[in-house]
mmCIF file of C-alpha atoms in Angstrom:
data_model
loop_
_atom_site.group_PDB
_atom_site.id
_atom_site.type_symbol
_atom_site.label_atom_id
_atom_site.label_comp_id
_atom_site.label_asym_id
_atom_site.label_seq_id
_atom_site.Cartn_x
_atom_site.Cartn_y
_atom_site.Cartn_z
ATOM 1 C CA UNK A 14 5.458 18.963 -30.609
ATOM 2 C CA UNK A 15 3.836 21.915 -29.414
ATOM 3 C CA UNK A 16 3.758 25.167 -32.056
ATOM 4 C CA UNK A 17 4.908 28.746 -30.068
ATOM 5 C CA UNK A 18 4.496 30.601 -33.433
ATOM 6 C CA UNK A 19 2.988 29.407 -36.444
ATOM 7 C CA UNK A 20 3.896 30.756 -39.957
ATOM 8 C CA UNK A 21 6.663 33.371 -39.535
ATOM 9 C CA UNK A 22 7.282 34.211 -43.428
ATOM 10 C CA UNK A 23 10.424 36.147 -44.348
ATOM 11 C CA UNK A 24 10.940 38.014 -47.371
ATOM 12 C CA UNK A 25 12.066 35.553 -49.685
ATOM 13 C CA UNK A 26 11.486 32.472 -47.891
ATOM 14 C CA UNK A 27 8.930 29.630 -47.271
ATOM 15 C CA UNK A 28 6.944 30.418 -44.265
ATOM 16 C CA UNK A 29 7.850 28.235 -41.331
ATOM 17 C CA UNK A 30 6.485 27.050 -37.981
ATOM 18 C CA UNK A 31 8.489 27.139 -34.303
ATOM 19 C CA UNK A 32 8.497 24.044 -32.669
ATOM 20 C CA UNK A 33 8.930 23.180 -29.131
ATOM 21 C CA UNK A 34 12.357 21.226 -28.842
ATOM 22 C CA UNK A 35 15.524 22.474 -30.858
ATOM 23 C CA UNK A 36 15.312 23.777 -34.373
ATOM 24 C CA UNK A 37 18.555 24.927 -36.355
ATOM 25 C CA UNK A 38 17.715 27.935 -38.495
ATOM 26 C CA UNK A 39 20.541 27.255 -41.361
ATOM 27 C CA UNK A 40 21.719 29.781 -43.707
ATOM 28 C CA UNK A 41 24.860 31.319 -45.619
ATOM 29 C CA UNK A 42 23.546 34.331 -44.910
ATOM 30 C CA UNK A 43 23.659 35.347 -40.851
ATOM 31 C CA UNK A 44 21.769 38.675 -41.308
ATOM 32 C CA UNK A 45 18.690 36.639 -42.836
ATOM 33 C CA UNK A 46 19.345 34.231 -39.741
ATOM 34 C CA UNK A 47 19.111 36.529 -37.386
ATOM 35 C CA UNK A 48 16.124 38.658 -38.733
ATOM 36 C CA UNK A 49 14.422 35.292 -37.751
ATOM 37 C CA UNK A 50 15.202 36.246 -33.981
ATOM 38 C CA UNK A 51 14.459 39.447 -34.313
ATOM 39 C CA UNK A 52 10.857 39.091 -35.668
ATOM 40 C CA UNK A 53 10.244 36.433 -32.776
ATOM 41 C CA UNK A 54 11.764 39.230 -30.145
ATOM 42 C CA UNK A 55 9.295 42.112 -31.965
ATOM 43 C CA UNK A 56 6.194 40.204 -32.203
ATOM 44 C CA UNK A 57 6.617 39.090 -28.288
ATOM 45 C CA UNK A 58 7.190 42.701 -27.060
ATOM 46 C CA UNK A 59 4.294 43.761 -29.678
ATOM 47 C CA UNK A 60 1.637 41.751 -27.701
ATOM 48 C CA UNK A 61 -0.013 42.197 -24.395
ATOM 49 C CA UNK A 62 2.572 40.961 -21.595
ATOM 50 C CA UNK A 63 0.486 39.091 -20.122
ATOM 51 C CA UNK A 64 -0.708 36.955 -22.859
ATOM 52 C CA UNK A 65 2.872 36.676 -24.507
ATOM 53 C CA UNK A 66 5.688 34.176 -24.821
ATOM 54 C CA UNK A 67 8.617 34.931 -23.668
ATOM 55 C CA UNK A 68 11.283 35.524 -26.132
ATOM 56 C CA UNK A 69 15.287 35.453 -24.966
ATOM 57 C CA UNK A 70 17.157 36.987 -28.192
ATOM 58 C CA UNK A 71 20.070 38.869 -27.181
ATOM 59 C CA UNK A 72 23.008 39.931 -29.849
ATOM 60 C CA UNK A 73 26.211 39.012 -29.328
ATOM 61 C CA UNK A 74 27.516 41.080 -25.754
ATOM 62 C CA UNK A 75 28.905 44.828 -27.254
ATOM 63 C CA UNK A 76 32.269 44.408 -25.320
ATOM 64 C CA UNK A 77 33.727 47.308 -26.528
ATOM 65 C CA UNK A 78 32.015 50.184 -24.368
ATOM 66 C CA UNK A 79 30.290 47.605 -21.907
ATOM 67 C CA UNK A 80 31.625 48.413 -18.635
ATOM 68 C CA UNK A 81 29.642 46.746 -15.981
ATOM 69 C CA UNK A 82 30.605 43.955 -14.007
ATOM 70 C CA UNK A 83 29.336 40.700 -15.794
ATOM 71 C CA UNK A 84 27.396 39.554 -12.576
ATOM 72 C CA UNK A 85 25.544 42.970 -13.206
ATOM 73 C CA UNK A 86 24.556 41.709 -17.179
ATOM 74 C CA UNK A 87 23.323 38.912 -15.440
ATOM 75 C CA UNK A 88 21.507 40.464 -12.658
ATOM 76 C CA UNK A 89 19.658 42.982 -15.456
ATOM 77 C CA UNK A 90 18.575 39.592 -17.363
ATOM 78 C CA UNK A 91 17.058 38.651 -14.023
ATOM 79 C CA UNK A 92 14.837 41.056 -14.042
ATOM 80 C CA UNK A 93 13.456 40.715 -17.241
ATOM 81 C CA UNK A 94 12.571 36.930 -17.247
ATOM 82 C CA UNK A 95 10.345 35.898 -14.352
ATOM 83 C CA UNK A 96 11.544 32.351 -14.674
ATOM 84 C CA UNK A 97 14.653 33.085 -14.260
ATOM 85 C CA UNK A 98 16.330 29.988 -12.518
ATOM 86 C CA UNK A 99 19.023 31.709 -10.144
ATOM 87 C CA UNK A 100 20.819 27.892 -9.290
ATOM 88 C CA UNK A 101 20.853 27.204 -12.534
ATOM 89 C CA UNK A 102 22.571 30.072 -13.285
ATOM 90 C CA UNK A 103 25.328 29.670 -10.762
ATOM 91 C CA UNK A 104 25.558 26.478 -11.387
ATOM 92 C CA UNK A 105 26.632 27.985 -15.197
ATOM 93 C CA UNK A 106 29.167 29.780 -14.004
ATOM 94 C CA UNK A 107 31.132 27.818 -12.400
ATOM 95 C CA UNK A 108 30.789 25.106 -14.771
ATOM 96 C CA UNK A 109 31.312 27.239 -17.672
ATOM 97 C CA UNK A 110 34.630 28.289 -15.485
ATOM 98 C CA UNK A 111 33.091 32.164 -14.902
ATOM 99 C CA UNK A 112 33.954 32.386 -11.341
ATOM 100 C CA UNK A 113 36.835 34.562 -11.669
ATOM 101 C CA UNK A 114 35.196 36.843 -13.805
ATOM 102 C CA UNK A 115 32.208 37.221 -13.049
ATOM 103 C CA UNK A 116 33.720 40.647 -10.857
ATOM 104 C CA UNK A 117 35.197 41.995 -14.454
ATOM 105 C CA UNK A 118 33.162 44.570 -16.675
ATOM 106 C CA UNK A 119 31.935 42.979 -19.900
ATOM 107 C CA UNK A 120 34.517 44.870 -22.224
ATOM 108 C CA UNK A 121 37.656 42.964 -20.170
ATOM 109 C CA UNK A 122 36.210 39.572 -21.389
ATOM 110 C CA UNK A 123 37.514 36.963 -23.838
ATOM 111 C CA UNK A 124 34.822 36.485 -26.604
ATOM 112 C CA UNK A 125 34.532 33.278 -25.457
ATOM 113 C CA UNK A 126 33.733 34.391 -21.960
ATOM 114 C CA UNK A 127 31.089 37.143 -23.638
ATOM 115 C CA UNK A 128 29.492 34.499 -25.360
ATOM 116 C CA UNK A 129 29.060 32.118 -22.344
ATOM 117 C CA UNK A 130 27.363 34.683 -19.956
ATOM 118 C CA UNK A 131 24.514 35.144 -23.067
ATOM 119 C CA UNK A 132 24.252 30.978 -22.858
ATOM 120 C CA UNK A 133 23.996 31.316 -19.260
ATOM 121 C CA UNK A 134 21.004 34.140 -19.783
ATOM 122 C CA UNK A 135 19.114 31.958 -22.322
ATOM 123 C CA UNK A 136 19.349 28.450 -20.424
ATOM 124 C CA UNK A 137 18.637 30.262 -16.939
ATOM 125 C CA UNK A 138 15.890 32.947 -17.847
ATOM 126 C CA UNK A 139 12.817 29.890 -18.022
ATOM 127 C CA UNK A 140 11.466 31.965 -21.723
ATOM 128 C CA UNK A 141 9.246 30.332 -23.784
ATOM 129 C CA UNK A 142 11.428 30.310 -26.725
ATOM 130 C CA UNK A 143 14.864 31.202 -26.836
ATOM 131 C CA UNK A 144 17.518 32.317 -29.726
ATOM 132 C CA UNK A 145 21.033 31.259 -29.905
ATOM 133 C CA UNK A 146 23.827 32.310 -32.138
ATOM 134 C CA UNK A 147 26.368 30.442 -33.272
ATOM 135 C CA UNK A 148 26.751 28.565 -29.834
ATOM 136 C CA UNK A 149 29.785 26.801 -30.032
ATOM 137 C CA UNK A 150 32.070 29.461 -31.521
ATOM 138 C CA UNK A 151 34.642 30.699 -29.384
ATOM 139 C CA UNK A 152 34.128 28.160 -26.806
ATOM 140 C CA UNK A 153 36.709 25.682 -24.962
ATOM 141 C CA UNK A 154 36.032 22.248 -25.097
ATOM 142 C CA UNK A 155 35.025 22.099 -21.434
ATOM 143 C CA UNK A 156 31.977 24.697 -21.900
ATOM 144 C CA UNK A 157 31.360 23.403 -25.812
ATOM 145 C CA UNK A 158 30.194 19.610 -23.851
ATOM 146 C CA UNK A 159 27.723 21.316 -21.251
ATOM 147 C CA UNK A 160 26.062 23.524 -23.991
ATOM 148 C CA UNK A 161 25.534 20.267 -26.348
ATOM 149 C CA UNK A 162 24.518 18.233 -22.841
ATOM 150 C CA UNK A 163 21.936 21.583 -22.115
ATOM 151 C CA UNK A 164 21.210 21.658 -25.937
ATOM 152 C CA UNK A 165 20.668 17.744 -25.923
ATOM 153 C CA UNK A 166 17.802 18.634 -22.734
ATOM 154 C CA UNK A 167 16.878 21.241 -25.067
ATOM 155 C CA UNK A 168 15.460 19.110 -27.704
ATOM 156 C CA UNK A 169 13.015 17.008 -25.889
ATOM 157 C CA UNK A 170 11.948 19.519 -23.817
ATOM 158 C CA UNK A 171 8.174 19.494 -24.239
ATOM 159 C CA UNK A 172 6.886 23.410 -23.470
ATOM 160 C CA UNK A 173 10.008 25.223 -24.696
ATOM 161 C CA UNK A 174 11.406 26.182 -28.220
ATOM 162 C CA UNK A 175 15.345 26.473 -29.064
ATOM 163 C CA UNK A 176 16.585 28.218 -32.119
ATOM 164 C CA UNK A 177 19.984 27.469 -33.041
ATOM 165 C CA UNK A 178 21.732 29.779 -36.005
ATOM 166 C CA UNK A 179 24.888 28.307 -37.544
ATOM 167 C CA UNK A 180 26.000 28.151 -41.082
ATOM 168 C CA UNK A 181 25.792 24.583 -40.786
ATOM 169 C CA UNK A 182 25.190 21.308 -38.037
ATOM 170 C CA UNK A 183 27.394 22.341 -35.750
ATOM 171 C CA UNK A 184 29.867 19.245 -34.852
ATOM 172 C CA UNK A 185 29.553 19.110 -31.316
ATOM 173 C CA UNK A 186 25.628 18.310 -32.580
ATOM 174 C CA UNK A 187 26.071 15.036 -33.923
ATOM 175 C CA UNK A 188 23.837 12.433 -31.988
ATOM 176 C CA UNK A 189 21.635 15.279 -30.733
ATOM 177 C CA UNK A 190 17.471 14.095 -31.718
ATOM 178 C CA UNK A 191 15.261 15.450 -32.576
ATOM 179 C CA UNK A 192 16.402 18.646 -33.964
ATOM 180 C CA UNK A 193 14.330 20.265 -36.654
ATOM 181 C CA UNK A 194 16.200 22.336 -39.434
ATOM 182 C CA UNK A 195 14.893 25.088 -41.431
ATOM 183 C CA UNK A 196 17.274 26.548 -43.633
ATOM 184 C CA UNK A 197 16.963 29.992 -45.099
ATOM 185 C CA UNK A 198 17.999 31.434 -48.780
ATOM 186 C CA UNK A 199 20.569 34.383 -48.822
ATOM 187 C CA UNK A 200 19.204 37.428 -49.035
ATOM 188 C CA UNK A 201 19.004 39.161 -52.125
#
């Protein structure tokens, strides 16, 4: 196992190291989760660009007052990873079952739809490390086996490093090796 980013410390918590492969960052407490992401996002855009990892940590798609066309999300994400992996993505969306709404502004899509154009940016945009939340929820059955088939890639893979939040092992995990766990306190 490679390390991207050695001793990350939270307030409150045991400093930790990210791994290439997938790692599930565990906690009651989603804000503490997710600060995880954001310090990995900060400290990426803090260094010099060319000497940086790439770090893909989007929130959860605003729907509510997002009215571009979802291909147009995509096509912004595009530009900002250089790795980006155009078949892959395409591939995505029609197996995730995107096609016919790929034309529809963000705000006009199921959560569940919201959630799977963000997979398709993280497994398409090639970054070094990449931060998923919650992946599973809101998901159909269909799109919940290619993410643990892309997450199940995701854990051997030798160069890149996949954090997972969830308040727990997410079912649709089981049989899934190696994955590392960290698990985080609630914030006080």
């Amino acid at each position: 196992m490679t390390v991207l980013k050695p001793n990350i410390t939270l307030r409150g918590a045991r400093p930790f190291t990210v791994h290439t492969g997938l790692t599930l960052v565990e906690s009651e407490d989603e804000r503490v989760a997710l600060s995880v992401f954001d310090v990995l996002r900060d400290d990426a855009q803090s260094e010099r660009a060319d000497t940086r990892a790439s770090v893909y940590w989007e929130r959860q798609i605003e729907r509510h007052d997002n009215a571009q066309p979802a291909r147009t999300w995509l096509a912004e994400r595009r530009l900002r990873y250089p790795r980006w992996n155009k078949a892959l993505e395409d591939d995505l969306v029609e197996a995730l079952g995107l096609t016919d709404h790929i034309e529809k502004p963000v705000f006009m899509l199921s959560m569940g739809s919201a959630r799977k154009l963000n997979l398709i940016g993280a497994f398409a945009g090639g970054a070094d490390c990449n931060c998923l939340e919650t992946p599973f929820a809101a998901l159909d059955a269909r799109s919940c086996e290619i993410v643990a088939e892309l997450l199940k890639e995701a854990a051997a893979h030798p160069t890149r490093a996949w954090l997972m939040f969830d308040f727990s092992m997410p079912d649709q995990m089981s049989g899934i090796h190696p994955i590392n766990c960290i698990r985080l306190p609630r914030d006080r």
